[in-house]
Coordinates of C-alpha atoms in Angstrom, one line a residue:
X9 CA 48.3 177.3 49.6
X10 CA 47.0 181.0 48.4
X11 CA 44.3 182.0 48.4
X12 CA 43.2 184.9 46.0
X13 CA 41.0 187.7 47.4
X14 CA 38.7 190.4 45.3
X15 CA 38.9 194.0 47.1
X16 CA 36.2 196.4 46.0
X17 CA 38.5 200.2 45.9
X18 CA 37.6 203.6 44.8
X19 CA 39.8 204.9 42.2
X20 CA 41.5 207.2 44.4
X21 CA 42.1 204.9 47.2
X22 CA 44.1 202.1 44.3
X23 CA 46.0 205.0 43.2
X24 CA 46.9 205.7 47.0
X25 CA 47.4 202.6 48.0
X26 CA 49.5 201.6 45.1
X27 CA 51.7 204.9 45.1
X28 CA 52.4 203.7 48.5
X29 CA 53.5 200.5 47.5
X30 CA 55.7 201.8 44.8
X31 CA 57.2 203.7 47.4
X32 CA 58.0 200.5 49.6
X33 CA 59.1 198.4 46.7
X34 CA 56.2 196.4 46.9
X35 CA 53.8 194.9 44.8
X36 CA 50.3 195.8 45.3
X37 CA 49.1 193.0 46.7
X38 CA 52.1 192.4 49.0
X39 CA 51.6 195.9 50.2
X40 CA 47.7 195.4 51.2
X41 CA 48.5 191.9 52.8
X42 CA 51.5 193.8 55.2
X43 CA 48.7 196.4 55.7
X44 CA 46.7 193.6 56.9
X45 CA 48.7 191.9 58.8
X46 CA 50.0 195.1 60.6
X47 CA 46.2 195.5 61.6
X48 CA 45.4 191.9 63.1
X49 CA 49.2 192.8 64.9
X50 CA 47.8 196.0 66.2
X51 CA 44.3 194.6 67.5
X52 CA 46.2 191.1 69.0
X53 CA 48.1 193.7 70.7
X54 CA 45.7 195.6 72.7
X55 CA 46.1 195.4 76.2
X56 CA 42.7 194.1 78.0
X57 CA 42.4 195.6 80.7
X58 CA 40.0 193.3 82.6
X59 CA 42.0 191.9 85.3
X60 CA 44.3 193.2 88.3
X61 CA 47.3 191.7 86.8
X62 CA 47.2 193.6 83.9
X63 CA 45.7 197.0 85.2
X64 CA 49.3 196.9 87.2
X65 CA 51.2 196.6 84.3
X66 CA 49.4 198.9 82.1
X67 CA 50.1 201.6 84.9
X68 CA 53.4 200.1 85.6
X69 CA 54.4 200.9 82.1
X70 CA 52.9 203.9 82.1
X71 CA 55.1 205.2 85.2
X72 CA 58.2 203.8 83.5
X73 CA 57.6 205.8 80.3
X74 CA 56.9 209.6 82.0
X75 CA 59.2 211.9 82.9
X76 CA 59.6 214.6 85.3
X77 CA 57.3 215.4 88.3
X78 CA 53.6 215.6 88.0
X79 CA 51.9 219.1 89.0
X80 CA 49.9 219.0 91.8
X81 CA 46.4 219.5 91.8
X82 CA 46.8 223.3 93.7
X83 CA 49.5 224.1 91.0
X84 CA 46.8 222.8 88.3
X85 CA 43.9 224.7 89.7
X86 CA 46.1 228.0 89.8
X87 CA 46.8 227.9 86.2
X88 CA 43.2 227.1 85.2
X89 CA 42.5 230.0 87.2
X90 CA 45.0 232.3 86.1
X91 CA 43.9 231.6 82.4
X92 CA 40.0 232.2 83.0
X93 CA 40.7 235.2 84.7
X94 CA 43.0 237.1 81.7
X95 CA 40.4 235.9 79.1
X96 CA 39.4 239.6 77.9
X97 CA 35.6 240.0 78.5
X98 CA 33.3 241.8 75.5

């Protein structure tokens, strides 16, 4: 069953939104309801991070997705230094 929903736009944000839609190949409505749906996929999404269990996995993902080697923290604190020190002074 549908249901039909009034949304309250400023001019510019129909014309936007709709342009948008054109650009898809949607209608208007079909466009906002993807919209939507893409947000309430986005929030479900979210990773809580509340719990051991998924603390580990947020990091363990995180690990898988760098590259390269880390800079230690001297090699860190060099740089830093280096850059305060050839800041020209008035």
């Amino acid at each position: 069953m549908s249901v039909r929903v009034q949304v309250i736009l400023k001019e510019d944000e129909a014309a936007r939104f709709k342009s948008q839609a054109m650009k898809e190949s949607k209608s208007l409505s079909a466009w906002l309801r993807a919209a939507g749906n893409k947000m309430l996929d986005i929030e479900h999404s979210r990773q809580s991070l509340t719990d051991p269990d998924s603390l580990k996995k947020f990091f363990r993902e995180c690990h898988e997705r760098e590259q390269g080697v880390e800079p230690d923290w001297e090699d860190h604190k060099r740089i830093i230094l280096e850059g305060f020190q050839s800041v020209k002074k008035p």
